[in-house]
Coordinates of C-alpha atoms in Angstrom, one line a residue:
Chain M
M1 CA 0.1 -0.3 0.1
S2 CA 1.3 3.1 -1.0
S3 CA 0.5 4.6 2.8
N4 CA 3.4 2.4 4.2
F5 CA 5.7 4.1 1.7
T6 CA 4.8 7.9 2.8
K7 CA 7.3 7.6 5.5
Y8 CA 10.4 7.3 3.5
N9 CA 12.1 10.3 2.3
D10 CA 12.6 10.7 -1.7
E11 CA 16.0 8.8 -1.5
E12 CA 14.8 5.8 -0.1
L13 CA 11.8 5.7 -2.7
V14 CA 14.0 6.2 -5.4
E15 CA 16.0 2.5 -3.8
Y16 CA 12.4 1.2 -3.9
L17 CA 11.5 2.2 -7.4
K18 CA 14.6 0.0 -8.6
G19 CA 13.2 -2.9 -6.9
N20 CA 10.2 -5.6 -7.6
Q21 CA 7.2 -3.8 -9.3
K22 CA 5.2 -3.8 -6.4
D23 CA 7.3 -1.5 -4.5
A24 CA 8.2 0.4 -7.3
S25 CA 4.5 1.2 -7.9
A26 CA 3.9 2.0 -4.3
A27 CA 7.1 4.3 -4.4
F28 CA 6.3 5.9 -7.5
R29 CA 3.0 6.9 -6.6
V30 CA 4.1 8.5 -3.3
L31 CA 6.7 10.2 -5.2
Y32 CA 4.2 11.4 -7.9
D33 CA 1.7 12.6 -5.2
R34 CA 4.8 14.9 -4.1
Y35 CA 5.8 16.2 -7.1
S36 CA 3.0 16.0 -9.8
S37 CA 1.6 19.2 -8.8
T38 CA 4.8 20.8 -9.4
V39 CA 5.7 19.7 -12.5
H40 CA 2.1 19.8 -13.9
A41 CA 2.3 23.3 -12.7
Y42 CA 5.4 24.2 -14.5
C43 CA 4.3 22.7 -17.7
V44 CA 0.8 24.3 -18.2
K45 CA 2.3 27.7 -17.4
V46 CA 5.4 27.5 -19.4
L47 CA 3.3 25.9 -22.6
G48 CA 0.1 27.0 -21.8
Y49 CA -3.0 24.8 -20.9
S50 CA -2.8 22.6 -24.0
D51 CA -2.2 19.0 -25.2
D52 CA 1.5 19.9 -25.4
A53 CA 1.8 20.6 -21.6
E54 CA -0.3 17.6 -20.9
D55 CA 2.2 15.5 -23.2
I56 CA 5.3 17.1 -21.6
F57 CA 4.0 16.4 -17.9
Q58 CA 3.3 12.9 -19.0
E59 CA 6.9 12.6 -21.0
T60 CA 8.5 13.8 -17.6
F61 CA 7.2 11.1 -14.9
I62 CA 8.1 8.2 -17.9
K63 CA 11.4 9.9 -18.4
F64 CA 12.3 10.2 -14.5
Y65 CA 10.9 6.8 -14.0
K66 CA 13.1 5.2 -16.8
N67 CA 16.3 7.0 -16.1
V68 CA 15.9 7.5 -12.1
T69 CA 17.2 3.6 -11.9
N70 CA 20.3 4.4 -13.2
Q71 CA 21.2 7.3 -10.9
T72 CA 23.5 6.2 -8.1
T73 CA 24.2 9.1 -6.4
K74 CA 22.3 11.7 -4.4
F75 CA 20.3 14.2 -6.1
N76 CA 17.5 16.4 -5.7
I77 CA 13.9 14.7 -7.4
K78 CA 12.5 18.1 -7.3
G79 CA 15.1 19.6 -9.4
Y80 CA 15.5 16.7 -11.6
L81 CA 12.1 16.3 -12.5
L82 CA 12.0 20.3 -13.1
T83 CA 15.0 19.7 -15.5
I84 CA 13.6 17.1 -17.4
A85 CA 10.1 19.1 -17.9
R86 CA 12.3 22.3 -18.7
N87 CA 14.3 20.5 -21.5
L88 CA 11.0 18.6 -22.6
S89 CA 9.2 22.1 -22.7
L90 CA 12.0 23.7 -24.3
N91 CA 12.1 21.2 -27.1
A92 CA 8.4 21.8 -27.5
K93 CA 8.5 25.5 -27.6
R94 CA 11.3 25.3 -30.3
N95 CA 8.7 24.2 -32.6
K96 CA 6.0 26.5 -31.6
K97 CA 6.2 30.5 -31.9
Q98 CA 4.1 32.1 -29.0
T99 CA 2.5 35.4 -30.2
V100 CA 0.8 37.0 -27.3
S101 CA -0.1 40.7 -27.2
E102 CA -1.3 43.1 -24.3
E103 CA -4.4 43.7 -26.7
Y104 CA -5.9 40.4 -25.6
L105 CA -6.3 41.5 -22.4
E106 CA -8.2 44.4 -23.2
F107 CA -11.6 42.5 -23.6
L108 CA -11.2 40.8 -20.4
Y109 CA -11.2 44.0 -18.7
E110 CA -14.5 46.0 -18.0
E111 CA -15.0 49.5 -16.3
N112 CA -16.1 49.0 -12.7
Q113 CA -16.1 45.1 -12.7
K114 CA -15.9 43.8 -9.5
Y115 CA -13.0 41.1 -10.0
E116 CA -13.4 37.8 -8.0
Q117 CA -10.4 35.4 -7.5
K118 CA -11.1 33.5 -10.7
E119 CA -11.1 36.5 -12.9
L120 CA -8.0 37.8 -11.2
L121 CA -6.4 34.5 -11.8
D122 CA -7.1 34.4 -15.4
L123 CA -6.0 38.0 -15.5
V124 CA -2.6 36.9 -13.6
N125 CA -2.5 34.0 -16.4
R126 CA -2.9 36.1 -19.3
A127 CA 0.1 38.3 -18.0
I128 CA 2.2 35.9 -17.1
D129 CA 2.0 34.8 -20.8
L130 CA 3.1 38.4 -21.7
L131 CA 6.5 38.0 -20.1
D132 CA 9.5 37.5 -22.0
E133 CA 10.4 34.0 -21.8
E134 CA 13.5 33.9 -19.3
Y135 CA 11.3 36.2 -16.9
K136 CA 8.4 33.9 -17.5
E137 CA 10.1 30.8 -16.3
A138 CA 11.8 31.9 -13.5
Y139 CA 8.5 34.0 -12.1
I140 CA 7.1 30.3 -12.7
L141 CA 9.9 28.7 -10.8
K142 CA 9.7 30.8 -8.1
E143 CA 5.7 31.5 -7.5
Y144 CA 4.4 28.1 -8.7
N145 CA 7.2 25.8 -7.8
G146 CA 8.3 27.4 -5.0
L147 CA 12.2 27.2 -5.4
E148 CA 14.7 29.2 -4.1
Y149 CA 16.8 31.9 -6.1
S150 CA 19.7 29.3 -5.8
E151 CA 17.8 26.3 -7.3
I152 CA 16.3 28.6 -10.3
A153 CA 20.0 29.4 -11.1
E154 CA 20.9 26.1 -10.8
L155 CA 18.0 24.8 -13.1
T156 CA 18.4 27.4 -15.9
G157 CA 22.0 27.8 -15.7
I158 CA 22.4 31.5 -14.4
T159 CA 23.8 33.3 -11.4
I160 CA 21.6 33.6 -8.2
S161 CA 21.5 37.5 -8.6
N162 CA 20.4 37.0 -12.2
A163 CA 17.8 34.4 -11.0
K164 CA 16.5 37.1 -8.3
S165 CA 16.6 39.9 -11.0
R166 CA 14.3 38.1 -13.1
V167 CA 11.8 37.1 -10.7
F168 CA 12.0 40.6 -9.4
R169 CA 11.2 42.3 -12.8
A170 CA 8.8 39.8 -13.9
K171 CA 6.8 40.5 -10.7
K172 CA 6.8 44.1 -11.6
K173 CA 6.0 43.7 -14.8
I174 CA 2.8 41.7 -13.9
R175 CA 1.9 44.0 -11.2
D176 CA 2.0 47.1 -13.8
I177 CA 0.3 45.0 -16.2
L178 CA -2.5 44.1 -13.9
Q179 CA -2.4 47.8 -12.1
P180 CA -5.6 48.9 -13.6
Y181 CA -7.6 45.7 -12.6
L182 CA -5.7 45.3 -9.4
K183 CA -7.4 49.0 -8.3
E184 CA -11.1 47.1 -8.7
L185 CA -9.7 44.7 -5.9
T186 CA -8.7 47.4 -3.4
Chain Q
M1 CA 13.9 50.9 -1.4
N2 CA 10.6 52.1 -2.9
N3 CA 7.1 50.2 -1.7
F4 CA 7.2 47.6 -4.5
E5 CA 10.6 46.5 -3.7
L6 CA 9.8 46.3 0.4
I7 CA 7.1 44.5 0.0
N8 CA 8.5 42.2 -2.3
E9 CA 11.4 41.4 -0.2
F10 CA 9.0 41.1 2.7
L11 CA 6.9 38.4 1.1
D12 CA 9.9 36.7 -0.1
G13 CA 11.0 36.5 3.7
A14 CA 14.5 38.6 3.1
L15 CA 14.0 41.6 5.3
S16 CA 15.5 41.7 8.5
S17 CA 14.0 42.0 11.8
T18 CA 14.6 45.7 12.0
E19 CA 13.3 46.4 8.1
E20 CA 10.2 44.4 9.0
E21 CA 9.4 46.5 12.4
Q22 CA 10.0 49.7 10.0
L23 CA 7.5 47.8 7.5
F24 CA 4.8 47.3 10.1
A25 CA 5.3 50.9 11.5
G26 CA 4.5 52.1 7.9
L27 CA 1.8 49.8 7.3
S28 CA -0.1 51.4 9.8
S29 CA 0.2 54.9 8.4
D30 CA 0.9 54.4 4.8
S31 CA -2.3 53.9 2.5
E32 CA -0.1 53.4 -0.3
L33 CA 2.5 51.1 1.2
R34 CA -1.2 48.8 2.3
Y35 CA -2.5 48.9 -1.1
E36 CA 1.0 47.7 -2.4
L37 CA 0.7 44.7 -0.1
K38 CA -3.0 44.2 -1.1
Q39 CA -2.3 43.9 -4.6
Q40 CA 1.0 41.7 -3.9
L41 CA -0.9 39.2 -1.6
A42 CA -4.0 39.2 -4.5
I43 CA -1.5 38.2 -7.1
K44 CA 0.0 35.8 -4.8
S45 CA -3.4 34.2 -3.7
A46 CA -4.9 34.2 -7.0
I47 CA -1.7 31.9 -8.0
K48 CA -2.1 29.6 -5.0
S49 CA -5.6 29.0 -6.2
D50 CA -4.7 28.1 -9.5
V51 CA -6.4 24.3 -9.0
G52 CA -5.9 23.8 -12.9
A53 CA -2.1 24.5 -12.9
F54 CA -1.4 22.7 -9.7
T55 CA -4.0 19.6 -10.4
P56 CA -2.8 16.8 -13.3
K57 CA -5.7 15.3 -15.0
A58 CA -6.7 12.3 -14.2
E59 CA -6.3 11.0 -17.7
S60 CA -2.6 12.1 -17.6
T61 CA -1.9 10.2 -14.2
L62 CA -3.5 7.1 -15.7
S63 CA -1.8 7.2 -18.8
I64 CA 1.9 7.6 -17.0
F65 CA 1.1 5.0 -14.8
N66 CA -0.4 2.4 -17.4
E67 CA 2.8 3.6 -19.7
L68 CA 4.8 2.5 -17.1
G69 CA 3.0 -0.7 -16.2
L70 CA 2.3 0.3 -12.6
I71 CA -0.9 1.1 -10.8
A72 CA -2.1 4.2 -10.5
P73 CA -3.3 6.0 -7.4
V74 CA -6.6 4.4 -6.0
S75 CA -8.1 8.6 -6.5
V76 CA -7.5 8.3 -9.9
A77 CA -8.4 5.3 -10.5
S78 CA -11.8 5.9 -8.9
A79 CA -12.0 9.3 -10.7
G80 CA -11.8 7.4 -13.9
A81 CA -14.9 5.1 -12.7
G82 CA -16.1 2.8 -15.2
N83 CA -12.9 3.4 -17.6
S84 CA -10.5 1.6 -15.0
F85 CA -11.6 -1.4 -16.8
V86 CA -10.8 0.0 -20.3
N87 CA -7.5 1.6 -19.3
F88 CA -6.6 -2.1 -17.9
L89 CA -7.5 -3.4 -21.3
K90 CA -5.4 -0.6 -22.7
L91 CA -2.4 -1.1 -20.6
N92 CA -2.8 -5.0 -20.8
S93 CA -4.0 -5.2 -24.6
T94 CA -0.9 -6.9 -25.9
L95 CA -0.9 -9.4 -23.4
I96 CA -4.5 -9.9 -23.2
Y97 CA -4.4 -10.3 -27.2
T98 CA -1.4 -12.7 -26.6
G99 CA -3.3 -14.8 -24.3
V100 CA -6.8 -14.7 -26.0
I101 CA -5.2 -15.8 -29.4
S102 CA -3.1 -18.5 -27.4
S103 CA -6.1 -19.7 -26.2
I104 CA -8.1 -20.0 -29.5
A105 CA -5.0 -21.3 -31.0
T106 CA -4.5 -24.1 -28.4
I107 CA -8.3 -24.9 -28.7
A108 CA -8.1 -25.3 -32.5
V109 CA -4.9 -27.2 -32.1
M110 CA -7.0 -29.5 -29.9
L111 CA -10.0 -29.7 -32.0
L112 CA -8.0 -30.7 -35.0
L113 CA -5.9 -33.1 -33.3
L114 CA -8.2 -34.5 -31.1
D115 CA -11.8 -36.6 -31.9
F116 CA -14.4 -35.2 -29.3
D117 CA -16.9 -38.0 -30.7
M118 CA -16.6 -40.5 -28.1
T119 CA -18.3 -42.9 -30.2
N120 CA -16.4 -42.8 -33.2
S121 CA -13.7 -45.2 -32.0
G122 CA -16.2 -47.9 -31.8
N123 CA -17.2 -49.7 -29.3
S124 CA -15.4 -51.2 -26.4
S125 CA -14.6 -54.5 -28.2
D126 CA -12.9 -52.7 -31.6
H127 CA -10.8 -50.4 -28.9
N128 CA -7.4 -51.4 -28.3
P129 CA -6.3 -49.0 -25.5
K130 CA -2.7 -50.3 -25.7
H131 CA -2.2 -48.2 -29.0
S132 CA -4.5 -45.0 -28.3
S133 CA -3.8 -42.3 -26.3
K134 CA -7.2 -41.9 -25.3
V135 CA -9.6 -44.1 -24.0
D136 CA -13.5 -43.6 -24.5
L137 CA -15.4 -46.7 -23.9
I138 CA -19.0 -46.7 -24.3
K139 CA -21.3 -48.9 -23.2
P140 CA -23.6 -50.3 -26.0
V141 CA -26.7 -48.3 -25.9
E142 CA -29.1 -49.9 -24.0
T143 CA -32.7 -49.3 -25.1
Y144 CA -35.8 -49.9 -22.7
G145 CA -39.5 -49.9 -23.9
K146 CA -40.8 -46.8 -25.6
N147 CA -42.0 -43.4 -25.4
T148 CA -41.3 -42.5 -21.9
L149 CA -38.6 -40.1 -21.0
N150 CA -37.2 -39.7 -17.5
S151 CA -40.1 -41.2 -15.8
G152 CA -37.9 -44.7 -15.3
I153 CA -34.8 -43.0 -14.8
Y154 CA -34.8 -43.4 -11.0
E155 CA -37.1 -46.2 -10.8
D156 CA -36.0 -49.5 -9.5
K157 CA -35.0 -52.5 -11.5
S158 CA -38.2 -54.4 -10.7
S159 CA -40.3 -51.5 -12.2
L160 CA -38.4 -51.0 -15.3
K161 CA -38.8 -54.5 -16.1
A162 CA -42.4 -54.5 -15.2
E163 CA -43.0 -51.5 -17.6
P164 CA -40.2 -50.7 -19.8
V165 CA -39.6 -47.3 -20.7
K166 CA -38.1 -45.7 -24.0
V167 CA -35.0 -44.4 -22.1
V168 CA -31.5 -44.8 -23.4
Y169 CA -28.9 -45.3 -21.1
K170 CA -25.3 -44.8 -22.0
Y171 CA -22.2 -45.3 -19.7
I172 CA -19.2 -43.3 -20.9
Y173 CA -16.2 -44.0 -19.3
V174 CA -13.2 -41.6 -19.9
N175 CA -10.1 -41.9 -18.6
E176 CA -6.5 -40.6 -20.1
D177 CA -4.4 -42.2 -17.0
N178 CA -2.6 -44.9 -18.6
K179 CA -1.9 -46.8 -15.6
N180 CA -5.6 -47.1 -14.8
K181 CA -6.5 -47.4 -18.6
Q182 CA -5.8 -50.9 -18.8
Q183 CA -7.4 -51.7 -15.5
N184 CA -10.6 -49.8 -16.1
I185 CA -11.2 -51.2 -19.4
S186 CA -10.9 -54.7 -17.8
D187 CA -13.3 -53.9 -15.6
L188 CA -15.6 -52.5 -18.4
A189 CA -14.9 -55.6 -20.3
E190 CA -15.7 -57.8 -17.5
D191 CA -19.0 -55.9 -16.7
N192 CA -20.3 -56.1 -20.1
N193 CA -19.6 -59.9 -20.2
Q194 CA -21.8 -59.4 -17.1
N195 CA -24.8 -58.3 -19.3
Q196 CA -25.9 -55.2 -18.5
S197 CA -24.4 -54.7 -15.2
F198 CA -23.2 -51.0 -16.2
S199 CA -26.1 -50.0 -18.0
S200 CA -28.7 -50.9 -15.5
I201 CA -26.8 -49.0 -12.9
W202 CA -30.2 -47.4 -12.0
I203 CA -32.0 -50.4 -11.5
D204 CA -30.5 -51.6 -8.3
N205 CA -28.9 -48.9 -6.2
Q206 CA -27.0 -51.0 -4.1
Q207 CA -25.4 -52.5 -7.4
L208 CA -24.7 -49.1 -8.4
N209 CA -22.8 -48.1 -5.5
D210 CA -21.0 -50.8 -5.3
E211 CA -19.7 -50.8 -8.7
Y212 CA -18.8 -47.0 -8.4
S213 CA -16.8 -47.5 -5.8
F214 CA -14.9 -50.0 -7.2
F215 CA -14.1 -47.6 -10.2
D216 CA -13.6 -44.5 -7.8
K217 CA -11.0 -46.4 -5.9
S218 CA -9.1 -47.1 -9.0
I219 CA -9.1 -43.9 -10.1
Y220 CA -8.3 -42.4 -6.9
K221 CA -5.2 -44.4 -6.5
S222 CA -3.5 -42.9 -9.3
K223 CA -4.3 -39.3 -8.2
Q224 CA -3.3 -39.9 -5.0
G225 CA 0.4 -40.4 -5.9
N226 CA 0.3 -37.3 -8.2
F227 CA -0.6 -34.3 -7.1
A228 CA -1.8 -34.5 -3.3
N229 CA 1.4 -33.9 -1.9
T230 CA 3.7 -30.8 -1.2
E231 CA 7.0 -31.7 -2.8
V232 CA 6.6 -29.2 -5.5
I233 CA 6.5 -26.2 -2.5
P234 CA 10.0 -26.9 -1.5
I235 CA 11.2 -26.5 -5.2
A236 CA 9.2 -23.2 -5.7
N237 CA 10.8 -21.7 -2.5
L238 CA 14.0 -22.7 -3.8
W239 CA 13.5 -20.5 -7.2
S240 CA 12.3 -17.9 -4.8
E241 CA 15.7 -17.3 -3.5
F242 CA 17.0 -16.2 -6.9
S243 CA 14.2 -14.3 -7.9
Q244 CA 13.6 -11.0 -5.8
N245 CA 11.0 -9.8 -8.3
K246 CA 8.3 -12.6 -7.6
N247 CA 6.8 -12.5 -11.0
F248 CA 5.9 -16.0 -11.2
S249 CA 3.1 -17.8 -8.9
F250 CA 2.7 -21.4 -8.4
E251 CA -0.6 -22.7 -7.1
V252 CA -1.8 -26.1 -6.0
R253 CA -5.6 -26.5 -5.3
G254 CA -7.9 -29.3 -4.2
S255 CA -11.4 -29.1 -5.5
E256 CA -15.0 -30.5 -5.1
Y257 CA -17.5 -30.1 -7.7
Q258 CA -21.1 -30.4 -7.8
Q259 CA -23.5 -32.0 -10.2
N260 CA -26.7 -30.8 -9.9
D261 CA -28.0 -34.3 -9.9
I262 CA -29.0 -35.1 -6.4
R263 CA -28.3 -38.9 -7.0
T264 CA -24.9 -38.7 -8.5
S265 CA -23.6 -35.6 -6.7
N266 CA -22.1 -37.8 -4.3
K267 CA -20.1 -40.4 -5.8
N268 CA -16.5 -39.6 -5.0
D269 CA -15.6 -41.2 -1.8
F270 CA -13.0 -38.5 -0.9
I271 CA -13.0 -34.9 0.2
L272 CA -11.5 -32.5 -2.8
P273 CA -11.4 -35.6 -5.4
N274 CA -9.9 -33.1 -7.9
T275 CA -6.5 -31.8 -7.9
G276 CA -4.7 -29.1 -10.0
F277 CA -1.9 -26.5 -10.4
S278 CA -1.5 -23.3 -12.1
F279 CA 1.9 -21.6 -13.3
L280 CA 1.4 -18.0 -13.8
Y281 CA 3.5 -15.1 -14.8
K282 CA 2.7 -11.4 -13.0
I283 CA 1.8 -9.0 -15.8
S284 CA 1.1 -6.2 -13.3
D285 CA 0.3 -6.0 -9.8
E286 CA -3.0 -7.0 -10.5
M287 CA -3.3 -9.4 -13.5
K288 CA -1.7 -12.8 -13.8
I289 CA -1.7 -15.0 -17.0
G290 CA -0.7 -18.6 -17.1
L291 CA -1.4 -22.0 -17.5
D292 CA -3.5 -24.0 -15.4
Y293 CA -3.6 -27.8 -15.4
R294 CA -6.2 -29.8 -13.6
R295 CA -6.8 -33.6 -13.1
E296 CA -10.4 -34.0 -13.0
N297 CA -11.8 -36.9 -11.2
F298 CA -15.6 -36.5 -10.6
Y299 CA -18.6 -38.3 -11.6
Q300 CA -21.3 -36.7 -13.5
S301 CA -24.6 -37.1 -15.2
F302 CA -26.2 -35.6 -17.8
S303 CA -29.1 -35.7 -20.3
G304 CA -30.3 -34.7 -23.9
F305 CA -32.2 -35.9 -26.6
E306 CA -31.1 -37.9 -29.3
D307 CA -33.1 -38.8 -32.4
G308 CA -36.2 -38.0 -30.4
Q309 CA -35.2 -40.3 -27.6
Y310 CA -34.2 -39.1 -24.1
F311 CA -31.1 -40.4 -22.6
L312 CA -28.7 -40.1 -19.8
F313 CA -25.2 -39.7 -20.0
E314 CA -23.0 -41.0 -17.2
Q315 CA -19.5 -40.1 -16.9
K316 CA -17.0 -40.9 -14.8
P317 CA -14.0 -39.0 -15.9
D318 CA -10.5 -39.1 -15.3
L319 CA -9.4 -35.8 -17.5
V320 CA -6.5 -33.8 -17.5
T321 CA -7.3 -30.4 -18.5
I322 CA -4.8 -27.4 -19.7
S323 CA -6.1 -24.3 -20.0
M324 CA -5.0 -20.5 -20.3
M325 CA -5.5 -19.0 -16.9
L326 CA -6.0 -15.2 -16.4
K327 CA -6.2 -13.7 -12.8
Y328 CA -7.1 -10.6 -11.8
N329 CA -6.6 -9.5 -8.3
P330 CA -8.2 -6.0 -8.3
E331 CA -6.4 -3.9 -5.5
F332 CA -9.3 -1.6 -4.6
L333 CA -10.7 -4.8 -3.2
Q334 CA -7.8 -5.6 -1.1
I335 CA -8.5 -5.8 2.5
Y336 CA -5.3 -6.2 4.7
E337 CA -3.9 -9.7 3.5
F338 CA -7.3 -10.7 1.7
K339 CA -6.9 -10.5 -1.9
P340 CA -10.1 -11.2 -3.8
F341 CA -9.8 -12.4 -7.5
L342 CA -11.6 -13.3 -10.6
S343 CA -9.9 -15.8 -12.5
A344 CA -11.1 -17.0 -16.2
N345 CA -9.8 -20.4 -18.0
I346 CA -10.2 -21.4 -21.2
G347 CA -8.9 -24.7 -22.5
G348 CA -9.6 -28.1 -23.4
N349 CA -9.2 -31.8 -22.3
I350 CA -9.8 -35.1 -24.2
A351 CA -13.5 -34.4 -24.2
G352 CA -13.7 -31.1 -25.8
P353 CA -13.3 -27.4 -24.9
V354 CA -13.6 -26.2 -21.3
G355 CA -14.5 -22.7 -19.9
R356 CA -14.3 -21.5 -16.2
L357 CA -14.9 -18.7 -14.2
M358 CA -13.9 -18.4 -10.4
I359 CA -14.2 -15.9 -7.8
G360 CA -12.7 -16.3 -4.5
S361 CA -9.6 -15.0 -2.2
D362 CA -6.0 -15.4 -1.9
I363 CA -5.3 -15.0 2.0
Y364 CA -1.3 -14.2 2.1
L365 CA 1.2 -15.4 4.9
N366 CA 3.6 -13.0 3.6
N367 CA 5.0 -11.7 0.6
Y368 CA 5.3 -14.9 -1.3
M369 CA 3.2 -17.8 0.3
Y370 CA -0.6 -17.8 0.3
F371 CA -3.8 -19.8 0.9
N372 CA -6.8 -19.5 -1.6
L373 CA -10.4 -20.4 -1.3
G374 CA -12.9 -20.0 -4.4
V375 CA -16.1 -20.9 -6.2
D376 CA -16.4 -21.5 -10.0
Y377 CA -18.6 -22.7 -12.7
N378 CA -17.2 -24.8 -15.4
L379 CA -18.6 -25.5 -18.5
L380 CA -17.4 -28.5 -21.0
M381 CA -18.3 -28.4 -24.5
Y382 CA -18.4 -32.3 -26.2
K383 CA -19.6 -33.9 -29.0
Q384 CA -21.2 -37.1 -28.7
N385 CA -22.7 -39.1 -31.8
G386 CA -22.6 -35.9 -33.7
N387 CA -24.2 -33.9 -31.4
N388 CA -22.8 -30.7 -29.3
F389 CA -23.3 -30.9 -25.6
I390 CA -22.6 -28.6 -22.8
S391 CA -22.0 -29.6 -19.3
G392 CA -22.1 -27.3 -16.5
K393 CA -21.0 -27.8 -12.6
P394 CA -20.3 -25.5 -9.9
G395 CA -17.2 -26.4 -7.9
F396 CA -15.5 -25.2 -4.7
H397 CA -11.5 -24.9 -4.2
I398 CA -9.0 -24.7 -1.5
G399 CA -5.3 -24.6 -2.4
A400 CA -2.3 -22.7 -1.7
G401 CA 0.0 -20.6 -3.8
I402 CA 3.8 -19.3 -3.9
N403 CA 5.1 -16.2 -5.5
F404 CA 9.0 -16.5 -6.7

């Protein structure tokens, strides 16, 4: 039963992944419970809510499972999963040029409308889509995936200060884009 | 540091305690600062509420687990509701197709190789058991009287003699066991010579019981020397030491079949007179596929019409049945060490194709040893004198298994 495996840490679960099928199933379920939301959020935020995002999400865990048994050294599962997701997403994005403009936010906004959480979330998502890719990714890794700046730096291959700067600029831009709508909230 | 930077640092947890004190003091007096804090908190709150982003689709989850051949979380499986079986089929489609095709091929080969028409080989006097792989001795048809169906079946000898009925009795004795073959044939031949002592089994109950117990003993003698022992288990244990994955299972069982005919249901002198074993391969945590071998010693009778005449067949088969077996232990039904199962068999024996459906439960002692209990329903299709018949009977099984 999976519940028996929740007590194990990531390293121990990885060891079980290398064992028999029953233990591997149980261990994988626990790891999936721990990290699927993070990986899924990354995929749908970077690629948008699309079949591509779902495909990348699935492929990430499949690759993870197939590769993890060959890992002999300790490693960060969350970082490893996000690295796989990132690489797959980058490949997917090469074949697909996203064209988003600020104009499409206009139709969402109506004067004097009281925005609820759902509408605000929609606006935030649209604002995120307007960010440049490097800012967008850093923002997603920080706000959605809860990574530290050092982890973002390591994952994306930039310096910590650069990671911090990207996140800051992304936040500022989102705040600026949403400024007229946020007034309605306050 | 402007208001945006200040609030951002605070939310990042990057402010020192002194800076935090200054921020809290500022919040009480600075409406712009409060406004900035509200805005950034609203954005963070909106992101936290993004359930769609943080919740993978059930289909994606199932797809991942299926692709990897692993069992999906119960919550996802239940979310899939009616799709779970479909997903299972999709997951194991290749193996299931292989199993089904193998079963069909097995049956086809058996149909081609075996002559299911038990009367084709002629009467017992023409049959030479020494040169035949199967023995299908048939008592010459005995016909009594006319135009009454089963009214005379259970009557005693005197009533039959007094008022003959048009009932055809046949005694079919099927025995694949070479050791007993000769003895059984001799017995039958001897009884043939004694003129209708077999065909008139219904005539005298005492005579009937004596004769059957004689045959029963003959058959059970061979059975007891074969499967009713535990020598296979140590061998399986030995294997388990060499295998960590426990992808294979070996099961042995004893069975009791029930024939609906009350008078013929208690012909067996022994409890669990039928034995069998299965060799299974685990294709997933819930599904096993493999071969099932059963030696079936049971008495059965069944009736039908032939050329407008009612007749009664009686069999004391000693059949070896080989079948493909699919065993499903759904995880969502598992309670502690009880793992309910549903199994299906399709195969055949010397008489014809066989199908079975069993439900029961494995009861695990540890990771690799278990007992099981089950009830099943068995269907045997066979051909007699050019006519097709189906014989069905329920059975009770008790056994043990080992994973290795």
